[in-house]
mmCIF file of C-alpha atoms and ligand atoms in Angstrom:
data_model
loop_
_atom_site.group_PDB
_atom_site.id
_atom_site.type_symbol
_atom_site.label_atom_id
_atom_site.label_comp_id
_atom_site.label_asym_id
_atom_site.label_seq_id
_atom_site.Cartn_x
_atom_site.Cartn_y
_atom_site.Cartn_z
ATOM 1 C CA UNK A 978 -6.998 1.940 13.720
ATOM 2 C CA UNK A 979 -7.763 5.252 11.185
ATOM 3 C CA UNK A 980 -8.815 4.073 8.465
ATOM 4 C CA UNK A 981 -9.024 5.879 5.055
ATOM 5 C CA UNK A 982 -12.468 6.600 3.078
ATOM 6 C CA UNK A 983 -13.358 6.088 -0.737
ATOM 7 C CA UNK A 984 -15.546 4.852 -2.290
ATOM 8 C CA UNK A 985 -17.111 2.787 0.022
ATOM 9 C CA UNK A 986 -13.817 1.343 0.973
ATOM 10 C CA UNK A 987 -12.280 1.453 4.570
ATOM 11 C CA UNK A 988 -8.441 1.113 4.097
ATOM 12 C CA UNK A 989 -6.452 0.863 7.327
ATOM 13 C CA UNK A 990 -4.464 3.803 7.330
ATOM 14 C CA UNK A 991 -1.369 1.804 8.254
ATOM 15 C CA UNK A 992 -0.134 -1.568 6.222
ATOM 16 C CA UNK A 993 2.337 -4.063 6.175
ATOM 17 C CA UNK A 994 4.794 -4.353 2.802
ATOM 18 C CA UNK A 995 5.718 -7.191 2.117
ATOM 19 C CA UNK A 996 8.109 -7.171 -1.146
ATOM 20 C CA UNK A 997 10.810 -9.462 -0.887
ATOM 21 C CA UNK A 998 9.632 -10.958 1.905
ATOM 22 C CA UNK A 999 9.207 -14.931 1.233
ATOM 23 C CA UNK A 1000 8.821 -18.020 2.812
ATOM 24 C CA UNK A 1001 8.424 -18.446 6.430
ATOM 25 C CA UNK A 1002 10.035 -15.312 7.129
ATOM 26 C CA UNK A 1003 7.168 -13.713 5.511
ATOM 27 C CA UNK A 1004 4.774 -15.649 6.572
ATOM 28 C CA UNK A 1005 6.167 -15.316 10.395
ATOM 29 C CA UNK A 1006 6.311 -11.568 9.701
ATOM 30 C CA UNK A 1007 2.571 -11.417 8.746
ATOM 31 C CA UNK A 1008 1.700 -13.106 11.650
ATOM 32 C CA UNK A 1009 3.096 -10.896 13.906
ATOM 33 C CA UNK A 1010 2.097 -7.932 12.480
ATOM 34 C CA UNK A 1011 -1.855 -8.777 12.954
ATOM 35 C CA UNK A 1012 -1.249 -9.949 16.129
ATOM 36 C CA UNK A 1013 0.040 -6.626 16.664
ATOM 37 C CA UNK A 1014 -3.099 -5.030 15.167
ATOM 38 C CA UNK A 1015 -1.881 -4.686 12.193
ATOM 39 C CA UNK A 1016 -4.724 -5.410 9.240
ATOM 40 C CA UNK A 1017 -3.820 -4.421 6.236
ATOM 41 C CA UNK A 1018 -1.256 -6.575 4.106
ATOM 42 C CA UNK A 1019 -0.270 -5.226 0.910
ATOM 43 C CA UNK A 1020 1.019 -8.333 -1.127
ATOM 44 C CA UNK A 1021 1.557 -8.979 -5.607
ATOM 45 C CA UNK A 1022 1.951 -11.415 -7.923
ATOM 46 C CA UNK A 1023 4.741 -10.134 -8.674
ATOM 47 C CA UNK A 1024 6.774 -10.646 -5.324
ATOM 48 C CA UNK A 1025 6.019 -14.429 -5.206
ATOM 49 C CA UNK A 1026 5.092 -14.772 -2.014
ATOM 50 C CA UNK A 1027 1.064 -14.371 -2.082
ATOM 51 C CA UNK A 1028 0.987 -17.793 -0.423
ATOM 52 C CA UNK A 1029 3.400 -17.293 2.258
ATOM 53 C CA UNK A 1030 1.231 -13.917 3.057
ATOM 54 C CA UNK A 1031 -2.410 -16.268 3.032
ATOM 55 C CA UNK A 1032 -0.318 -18.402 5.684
ATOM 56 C CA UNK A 1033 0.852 -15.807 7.513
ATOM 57 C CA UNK A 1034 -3.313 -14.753 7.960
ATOM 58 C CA UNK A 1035 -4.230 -18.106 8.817
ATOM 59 C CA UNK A 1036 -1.398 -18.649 11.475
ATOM 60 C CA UNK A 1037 -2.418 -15.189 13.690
ATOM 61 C CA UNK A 1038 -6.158 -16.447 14.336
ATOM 62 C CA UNK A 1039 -7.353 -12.943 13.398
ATOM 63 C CA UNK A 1040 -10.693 -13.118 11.627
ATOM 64 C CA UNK A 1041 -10.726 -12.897 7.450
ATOM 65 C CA UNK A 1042 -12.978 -10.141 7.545
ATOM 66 C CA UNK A 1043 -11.085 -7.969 9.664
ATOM 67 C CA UNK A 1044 -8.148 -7.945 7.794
ATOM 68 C CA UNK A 1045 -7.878 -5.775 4.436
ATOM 69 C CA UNK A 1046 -5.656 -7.747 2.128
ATOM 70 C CA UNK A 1047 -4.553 -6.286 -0.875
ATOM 71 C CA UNK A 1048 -2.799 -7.851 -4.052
ATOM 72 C CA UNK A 1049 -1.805 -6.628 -7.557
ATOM 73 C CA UNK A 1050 -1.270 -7.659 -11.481
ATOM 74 C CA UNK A 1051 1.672 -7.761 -13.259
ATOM 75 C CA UNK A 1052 0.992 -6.195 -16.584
ATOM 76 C CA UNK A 1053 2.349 -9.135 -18.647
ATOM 77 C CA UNK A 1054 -1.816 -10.387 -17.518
ATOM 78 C CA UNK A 1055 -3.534 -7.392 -18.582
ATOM 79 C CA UNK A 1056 -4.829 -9.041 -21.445
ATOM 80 C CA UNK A 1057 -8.642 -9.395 -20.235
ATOM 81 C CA UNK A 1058 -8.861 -13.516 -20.052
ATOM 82 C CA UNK A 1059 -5.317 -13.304 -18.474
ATOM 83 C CA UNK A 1060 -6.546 -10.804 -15.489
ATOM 84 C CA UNK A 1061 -8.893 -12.935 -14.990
ATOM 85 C CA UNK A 1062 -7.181 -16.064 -14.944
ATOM 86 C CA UNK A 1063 -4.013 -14.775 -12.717
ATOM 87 C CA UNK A 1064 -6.572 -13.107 -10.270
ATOM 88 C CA UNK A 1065 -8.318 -16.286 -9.794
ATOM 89 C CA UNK A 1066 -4.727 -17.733 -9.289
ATOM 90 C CA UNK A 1067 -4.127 -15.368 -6.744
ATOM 91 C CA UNK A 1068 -6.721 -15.693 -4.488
ATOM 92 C CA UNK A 1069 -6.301 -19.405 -4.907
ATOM 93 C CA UNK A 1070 -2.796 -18.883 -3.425
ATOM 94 C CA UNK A 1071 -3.801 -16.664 -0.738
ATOM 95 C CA UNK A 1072 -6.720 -18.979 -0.569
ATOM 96 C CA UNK A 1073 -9.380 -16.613 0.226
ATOM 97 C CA UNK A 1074 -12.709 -16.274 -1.787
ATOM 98 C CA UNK A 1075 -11.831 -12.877 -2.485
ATOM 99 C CA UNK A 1076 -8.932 -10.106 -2.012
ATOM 100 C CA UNK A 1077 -10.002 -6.605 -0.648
ATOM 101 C CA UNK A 1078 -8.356 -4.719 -3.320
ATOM 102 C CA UNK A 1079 -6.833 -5.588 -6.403
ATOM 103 C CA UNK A 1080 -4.484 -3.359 -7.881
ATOM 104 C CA UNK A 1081 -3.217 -2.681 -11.911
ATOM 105 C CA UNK A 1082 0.714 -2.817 -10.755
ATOM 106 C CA UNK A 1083 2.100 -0.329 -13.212
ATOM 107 C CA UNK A 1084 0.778 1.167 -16.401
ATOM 108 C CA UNK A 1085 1.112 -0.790 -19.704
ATOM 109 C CA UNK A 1086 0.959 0.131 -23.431
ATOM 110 C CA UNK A 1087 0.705 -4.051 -24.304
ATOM 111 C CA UNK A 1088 -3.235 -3.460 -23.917
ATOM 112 C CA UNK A 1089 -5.522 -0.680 -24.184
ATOM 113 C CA UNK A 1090 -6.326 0.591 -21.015
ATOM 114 C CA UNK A 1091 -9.827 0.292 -21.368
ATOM 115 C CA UNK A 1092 -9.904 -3.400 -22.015
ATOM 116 C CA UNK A 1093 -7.764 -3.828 -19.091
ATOM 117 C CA UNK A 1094 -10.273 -1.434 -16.810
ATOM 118 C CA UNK A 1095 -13.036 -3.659 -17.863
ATOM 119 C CA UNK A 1096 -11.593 -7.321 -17.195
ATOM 120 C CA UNK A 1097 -10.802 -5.086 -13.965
ATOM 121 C CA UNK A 1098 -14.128 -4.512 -13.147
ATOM 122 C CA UNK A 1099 -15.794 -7.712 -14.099
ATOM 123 C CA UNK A 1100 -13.367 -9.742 -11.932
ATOM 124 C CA UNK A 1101 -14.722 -7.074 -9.215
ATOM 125 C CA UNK A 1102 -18.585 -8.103 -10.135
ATOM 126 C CA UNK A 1103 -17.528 -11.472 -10.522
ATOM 127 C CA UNK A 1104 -16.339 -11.427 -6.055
ATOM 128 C CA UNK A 1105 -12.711 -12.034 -6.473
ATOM 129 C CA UNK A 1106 -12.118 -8.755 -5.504
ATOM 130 C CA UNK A 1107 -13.644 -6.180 -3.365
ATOM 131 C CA UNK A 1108 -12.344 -3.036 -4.656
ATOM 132 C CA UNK A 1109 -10.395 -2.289 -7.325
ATOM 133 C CA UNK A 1110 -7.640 0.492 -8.054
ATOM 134 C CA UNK A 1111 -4.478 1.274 -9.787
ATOM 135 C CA UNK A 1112 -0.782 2.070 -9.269
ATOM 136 C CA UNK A 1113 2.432 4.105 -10.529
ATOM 137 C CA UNK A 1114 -0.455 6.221 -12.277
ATOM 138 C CA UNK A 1115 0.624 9.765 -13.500
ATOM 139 C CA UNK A 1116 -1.358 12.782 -13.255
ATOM 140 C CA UNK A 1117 -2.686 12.148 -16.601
ATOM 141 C CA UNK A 1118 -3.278 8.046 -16.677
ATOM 142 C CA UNK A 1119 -4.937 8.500 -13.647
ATOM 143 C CA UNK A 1120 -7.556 10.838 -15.053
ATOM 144 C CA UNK A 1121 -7.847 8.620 -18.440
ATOM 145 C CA UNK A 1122 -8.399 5.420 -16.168
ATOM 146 C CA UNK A 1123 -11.196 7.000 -14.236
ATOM 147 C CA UNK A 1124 -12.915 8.148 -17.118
ATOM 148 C CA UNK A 1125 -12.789 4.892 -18.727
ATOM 149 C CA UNK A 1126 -13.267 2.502 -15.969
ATOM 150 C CA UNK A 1127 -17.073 0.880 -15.709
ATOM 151 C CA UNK A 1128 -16.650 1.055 -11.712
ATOM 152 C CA UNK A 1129 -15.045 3.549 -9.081
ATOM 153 C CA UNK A 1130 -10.924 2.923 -8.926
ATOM 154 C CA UNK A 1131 -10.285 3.438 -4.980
ATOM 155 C CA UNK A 1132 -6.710 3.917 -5.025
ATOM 156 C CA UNK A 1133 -3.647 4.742 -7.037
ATOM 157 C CA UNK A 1134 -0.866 3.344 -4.471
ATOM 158 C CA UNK A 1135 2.076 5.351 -5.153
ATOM 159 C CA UNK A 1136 6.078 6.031 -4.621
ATOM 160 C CA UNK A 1137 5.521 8.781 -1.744
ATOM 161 C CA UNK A 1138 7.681 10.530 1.078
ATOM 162 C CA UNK A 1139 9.095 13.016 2.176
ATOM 163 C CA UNK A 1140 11.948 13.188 -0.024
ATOM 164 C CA UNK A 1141 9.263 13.168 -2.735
ATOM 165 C CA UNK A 1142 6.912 15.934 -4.106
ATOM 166 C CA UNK A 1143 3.455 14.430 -5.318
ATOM 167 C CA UNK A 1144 1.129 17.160 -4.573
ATOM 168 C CA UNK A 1145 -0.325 17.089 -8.160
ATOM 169 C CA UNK A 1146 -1.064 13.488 -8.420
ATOM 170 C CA UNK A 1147 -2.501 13.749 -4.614
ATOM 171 C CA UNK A 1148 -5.065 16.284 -5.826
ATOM 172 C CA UNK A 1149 -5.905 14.557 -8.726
ATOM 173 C CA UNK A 1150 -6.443 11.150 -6.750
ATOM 174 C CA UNK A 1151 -8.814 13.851 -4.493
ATOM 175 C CA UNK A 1152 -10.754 15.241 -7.229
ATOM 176 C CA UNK A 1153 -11.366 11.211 -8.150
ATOM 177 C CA UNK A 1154 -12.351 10.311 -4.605
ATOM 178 C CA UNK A 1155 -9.771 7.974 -4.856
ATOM 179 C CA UNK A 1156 -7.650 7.273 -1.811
ATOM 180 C CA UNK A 1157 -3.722 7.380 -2.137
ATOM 181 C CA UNK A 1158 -1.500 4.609 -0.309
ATOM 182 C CA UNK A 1159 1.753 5.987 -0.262
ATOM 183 C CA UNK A 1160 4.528 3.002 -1.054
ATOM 184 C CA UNK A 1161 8.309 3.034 -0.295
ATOM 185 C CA UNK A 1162 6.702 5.566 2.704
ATOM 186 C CA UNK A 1163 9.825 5.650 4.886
ATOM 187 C CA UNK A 1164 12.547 5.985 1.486
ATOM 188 C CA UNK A 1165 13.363 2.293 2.167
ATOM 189 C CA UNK A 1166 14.566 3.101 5.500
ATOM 190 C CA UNK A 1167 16.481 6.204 4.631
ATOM 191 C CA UNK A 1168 14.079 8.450 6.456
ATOM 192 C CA UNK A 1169 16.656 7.086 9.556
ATOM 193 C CA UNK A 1170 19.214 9.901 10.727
ATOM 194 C CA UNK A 1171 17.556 13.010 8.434
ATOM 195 C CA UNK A 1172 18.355 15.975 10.466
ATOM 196 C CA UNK A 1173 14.662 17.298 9.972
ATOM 197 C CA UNK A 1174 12.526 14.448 10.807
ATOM 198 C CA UNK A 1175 14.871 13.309 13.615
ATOM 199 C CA UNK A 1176 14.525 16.902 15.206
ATOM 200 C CA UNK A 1177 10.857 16.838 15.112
ATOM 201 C CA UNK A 1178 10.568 13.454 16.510
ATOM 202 C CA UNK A 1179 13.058 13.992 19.577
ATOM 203 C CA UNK A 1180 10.299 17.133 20.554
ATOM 204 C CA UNK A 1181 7.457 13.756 20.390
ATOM 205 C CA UNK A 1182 9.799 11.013 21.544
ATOM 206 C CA UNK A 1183 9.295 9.594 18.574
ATOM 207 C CA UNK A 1184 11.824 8.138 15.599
ATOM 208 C CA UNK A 1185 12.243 9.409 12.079
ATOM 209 C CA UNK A 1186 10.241 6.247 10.573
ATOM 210 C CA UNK A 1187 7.340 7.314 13.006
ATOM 211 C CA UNK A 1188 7.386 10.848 12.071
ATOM 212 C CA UNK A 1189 7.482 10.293 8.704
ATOM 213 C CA UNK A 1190 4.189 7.916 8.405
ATOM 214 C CA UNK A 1191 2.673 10.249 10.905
ATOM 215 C CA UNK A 1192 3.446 12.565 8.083
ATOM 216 C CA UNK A 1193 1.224 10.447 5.715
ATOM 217 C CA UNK A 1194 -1.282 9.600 7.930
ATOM 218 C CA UNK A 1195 -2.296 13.015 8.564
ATOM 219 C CA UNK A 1196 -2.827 13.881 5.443
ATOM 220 C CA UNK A 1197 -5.011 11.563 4.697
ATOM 221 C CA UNK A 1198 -2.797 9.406 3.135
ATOM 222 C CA UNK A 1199 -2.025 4.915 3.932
ATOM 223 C CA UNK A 1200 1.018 3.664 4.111
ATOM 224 C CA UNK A 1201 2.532 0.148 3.677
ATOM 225 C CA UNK A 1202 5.797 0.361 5.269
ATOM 226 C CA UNK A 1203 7.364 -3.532 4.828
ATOM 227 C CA UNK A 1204 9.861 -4.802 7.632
ATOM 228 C CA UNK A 1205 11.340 -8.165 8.596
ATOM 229 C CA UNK A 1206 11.809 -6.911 12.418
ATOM 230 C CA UNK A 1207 8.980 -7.613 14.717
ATOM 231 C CA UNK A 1208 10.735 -4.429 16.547
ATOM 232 C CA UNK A 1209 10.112 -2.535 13.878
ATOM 233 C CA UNK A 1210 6.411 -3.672 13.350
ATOM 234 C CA UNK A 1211 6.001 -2.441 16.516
ATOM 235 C CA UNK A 1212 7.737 1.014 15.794
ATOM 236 C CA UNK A 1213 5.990 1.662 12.681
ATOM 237 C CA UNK A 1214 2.428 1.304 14.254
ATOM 238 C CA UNK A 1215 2.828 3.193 16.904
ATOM 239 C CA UNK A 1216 2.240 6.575 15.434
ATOM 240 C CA UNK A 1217 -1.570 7.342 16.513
ATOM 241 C CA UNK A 1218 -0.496 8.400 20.015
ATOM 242 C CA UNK A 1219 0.513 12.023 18.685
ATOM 243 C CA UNK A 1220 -0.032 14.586 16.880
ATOM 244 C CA UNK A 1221 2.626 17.137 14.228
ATOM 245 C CA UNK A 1222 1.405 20.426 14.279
ATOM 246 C CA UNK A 1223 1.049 22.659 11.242
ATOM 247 C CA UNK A 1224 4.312 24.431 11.283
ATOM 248 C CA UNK A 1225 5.688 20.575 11.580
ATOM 249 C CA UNK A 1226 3.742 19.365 8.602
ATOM 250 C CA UNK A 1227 4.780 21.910 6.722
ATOM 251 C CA UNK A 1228 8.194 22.076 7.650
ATOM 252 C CA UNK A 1229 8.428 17.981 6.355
ATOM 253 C CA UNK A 1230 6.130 19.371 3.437
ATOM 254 C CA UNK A 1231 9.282 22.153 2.430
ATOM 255 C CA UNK A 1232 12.069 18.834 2.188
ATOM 256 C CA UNK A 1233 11.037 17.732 -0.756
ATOM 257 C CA UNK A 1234 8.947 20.902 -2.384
ATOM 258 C CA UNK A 1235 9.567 20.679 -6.372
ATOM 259 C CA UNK A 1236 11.427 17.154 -6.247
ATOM 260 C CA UNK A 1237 9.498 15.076 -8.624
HETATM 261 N N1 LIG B 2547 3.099 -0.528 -6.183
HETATM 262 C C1 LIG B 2547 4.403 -0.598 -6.393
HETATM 263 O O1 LIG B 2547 4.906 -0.504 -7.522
HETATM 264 C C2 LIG B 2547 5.311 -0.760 -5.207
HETATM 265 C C3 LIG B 2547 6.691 -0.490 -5.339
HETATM 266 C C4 LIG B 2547 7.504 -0.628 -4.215
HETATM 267 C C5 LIG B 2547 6.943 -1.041 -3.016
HETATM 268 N N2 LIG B 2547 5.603 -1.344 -2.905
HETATM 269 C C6 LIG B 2547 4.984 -1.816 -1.644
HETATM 270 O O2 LIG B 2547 5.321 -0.895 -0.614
HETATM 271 C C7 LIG B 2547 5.972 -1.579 0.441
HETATM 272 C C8 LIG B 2547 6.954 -0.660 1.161
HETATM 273 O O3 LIG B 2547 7.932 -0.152 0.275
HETATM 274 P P1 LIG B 2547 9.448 -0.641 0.296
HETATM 275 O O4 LIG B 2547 9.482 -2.019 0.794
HETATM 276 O O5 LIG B 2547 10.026 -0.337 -1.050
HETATM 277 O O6 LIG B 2547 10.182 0.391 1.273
HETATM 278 P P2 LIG B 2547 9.967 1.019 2.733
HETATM 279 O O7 LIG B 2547 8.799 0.410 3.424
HETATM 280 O O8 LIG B 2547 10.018 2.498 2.573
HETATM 281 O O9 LIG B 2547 11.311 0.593 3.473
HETATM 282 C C9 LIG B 2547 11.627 -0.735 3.773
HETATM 283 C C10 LIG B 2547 13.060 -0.764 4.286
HETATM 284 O O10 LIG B 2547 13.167 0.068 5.435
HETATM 285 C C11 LIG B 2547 13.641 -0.680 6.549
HETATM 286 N N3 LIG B 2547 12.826 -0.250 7.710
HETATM 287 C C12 LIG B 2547 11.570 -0.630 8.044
HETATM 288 N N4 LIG B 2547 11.139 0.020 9.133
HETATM 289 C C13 LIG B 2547 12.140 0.842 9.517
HETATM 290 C C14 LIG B 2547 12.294 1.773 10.574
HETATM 291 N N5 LIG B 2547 11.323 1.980 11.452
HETATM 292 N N6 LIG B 2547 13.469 2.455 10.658
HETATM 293 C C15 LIG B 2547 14.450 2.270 9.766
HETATM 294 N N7 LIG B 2547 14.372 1.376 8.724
HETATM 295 C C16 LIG B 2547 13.217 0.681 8.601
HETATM 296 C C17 LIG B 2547 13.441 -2.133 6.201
HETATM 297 O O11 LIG B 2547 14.502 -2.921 6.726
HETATM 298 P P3 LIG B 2547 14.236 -4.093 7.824
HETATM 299 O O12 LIG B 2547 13.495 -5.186 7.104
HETATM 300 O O13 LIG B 2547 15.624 -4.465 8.217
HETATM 301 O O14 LIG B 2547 13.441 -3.455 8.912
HETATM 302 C C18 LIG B 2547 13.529 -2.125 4.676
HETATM 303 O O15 LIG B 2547 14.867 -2.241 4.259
HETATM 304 C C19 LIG B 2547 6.625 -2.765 -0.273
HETATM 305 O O16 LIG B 2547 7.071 -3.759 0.631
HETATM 306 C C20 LIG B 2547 5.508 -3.181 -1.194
HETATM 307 O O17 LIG B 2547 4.505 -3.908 -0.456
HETATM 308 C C21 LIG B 2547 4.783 -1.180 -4.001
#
């Protein structure tokens, strides 16, 4: 599996989603997916199912430490003692000691930023979390929160694909070091049937879906694609077995030049 530098993180270049996915079907999906190879699992508090996804790891037999588990806060916690007391709740319910990378879910005005960066990074010293990063961070936020964070934000995980220009917030998460995990990679399953990506996969024998996180991939970019279909799982890793050449990057690059 690739997996994607920064910081002294190793994020596996390919992830399962996992919003709106609860309950045993979740849990069942999980499973699959690591048995697969899968090991990455992006999960939140917000999508109620952080347990189902800590079952899900415990029911494939694959090893803790070879699995890179992410989760996120909802900003109604970013009030430093309630990050830290939701964080601790999520682990509990993933019951792990620690997550691999805890994410701010969106940007908030209810706190300042740099209190919230703080709690951030003590829950990080503290070992509930291994890395830390944010998410839906403009251009902008994501320059104020690496200026004011006490310790190295890894990732801003982002709304990214083809359909979606993000070249400026891609540099700036580059001139950070930070990595970018592209969410929402395949347009929730829109990238199906586009004239474009379809043509390029029929020359690799590959679909649409595949093209399109081969698309991310090569640029250096993770990906969380979510699924319920273990068919799909299987479709949506199987994308390190070829290569898009430049013209082909840049011809996925040119569908959604300037759309913001
Ligand atoms: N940080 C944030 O604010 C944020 C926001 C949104 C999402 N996320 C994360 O990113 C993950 C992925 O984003 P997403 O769930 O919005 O959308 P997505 O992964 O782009 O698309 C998921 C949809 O595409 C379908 N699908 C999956 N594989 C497919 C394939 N190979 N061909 C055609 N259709 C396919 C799925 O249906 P089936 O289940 O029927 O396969 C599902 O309806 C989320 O699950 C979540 O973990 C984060």
């Amino acid at each position: 599996m690739q997996v994607i530098e920064a910081h002294g993180a190793r994020i596996p270049a390919i992830g399962l989603g996992t919003w709106e996915l609860r309950g045993r079907v979740c849990s069942r999906i999980v499973e699959q997916a690591l048995r697969l190879g899968y090991r990455h699992i992006d999960t939140a508090q917000m999508y109620d199912n952080e347990r189902d996804v800590g079952e899900g790891l415990r029911m494939s037999g694959v090893p803790r430490n070879e699995v890179f588990i992410t989760t996120k806060v909802w900003p109604t916690h970013f009030a430093p003692p309630d990050l830290e007391r939701s964080v601790k709740e999520s682990v509990g319910r993933l019951r792990l000691n620690a997550v691999d990378l805890l994410l701010l879910h969106w940007p908030s005005t209810r706190v300042p930023l740099a209190e919230t960066l703080g709690a951030l990074a003590k829950v990080k010293r503290e070992g509930l979390a291994r890395h830390i990063g944010v998410s839906n961070f403009d251009v902008a936020l994501m320059q104020e929160a690496v200026a004011l964070c006490p310790l190295p934000l890894v990732c801003n995980q982002i709304h990214y694909h083809p359909y979606l220009d993000q070249t400026a917030l891609r540099q700036a998460c580059a001139a950070a070091g930070a990595a970018v995990v592209a969410y929402s990679p395949i347009a929730k399953g829109n990238v199906r049937g586009d004239a474009v990506l379809s043509e390029i996969g029929a020359r690799h024998n590959k679909t649409a879906a595949q093209v399109t996180l081969r698309w991310l991939v090569q640029q250096g970019v993770a990906a969380i694609p979510r699924t319920s279909r273990v068919e799909r799982l299987s479709e949506n890793f199987s994308i390190f077995d070829f290569e898009l050449s430049p013209v082909e990057m840049s011809d996925i690059f040119a569908i959604g030049a300037g759309h913001r």
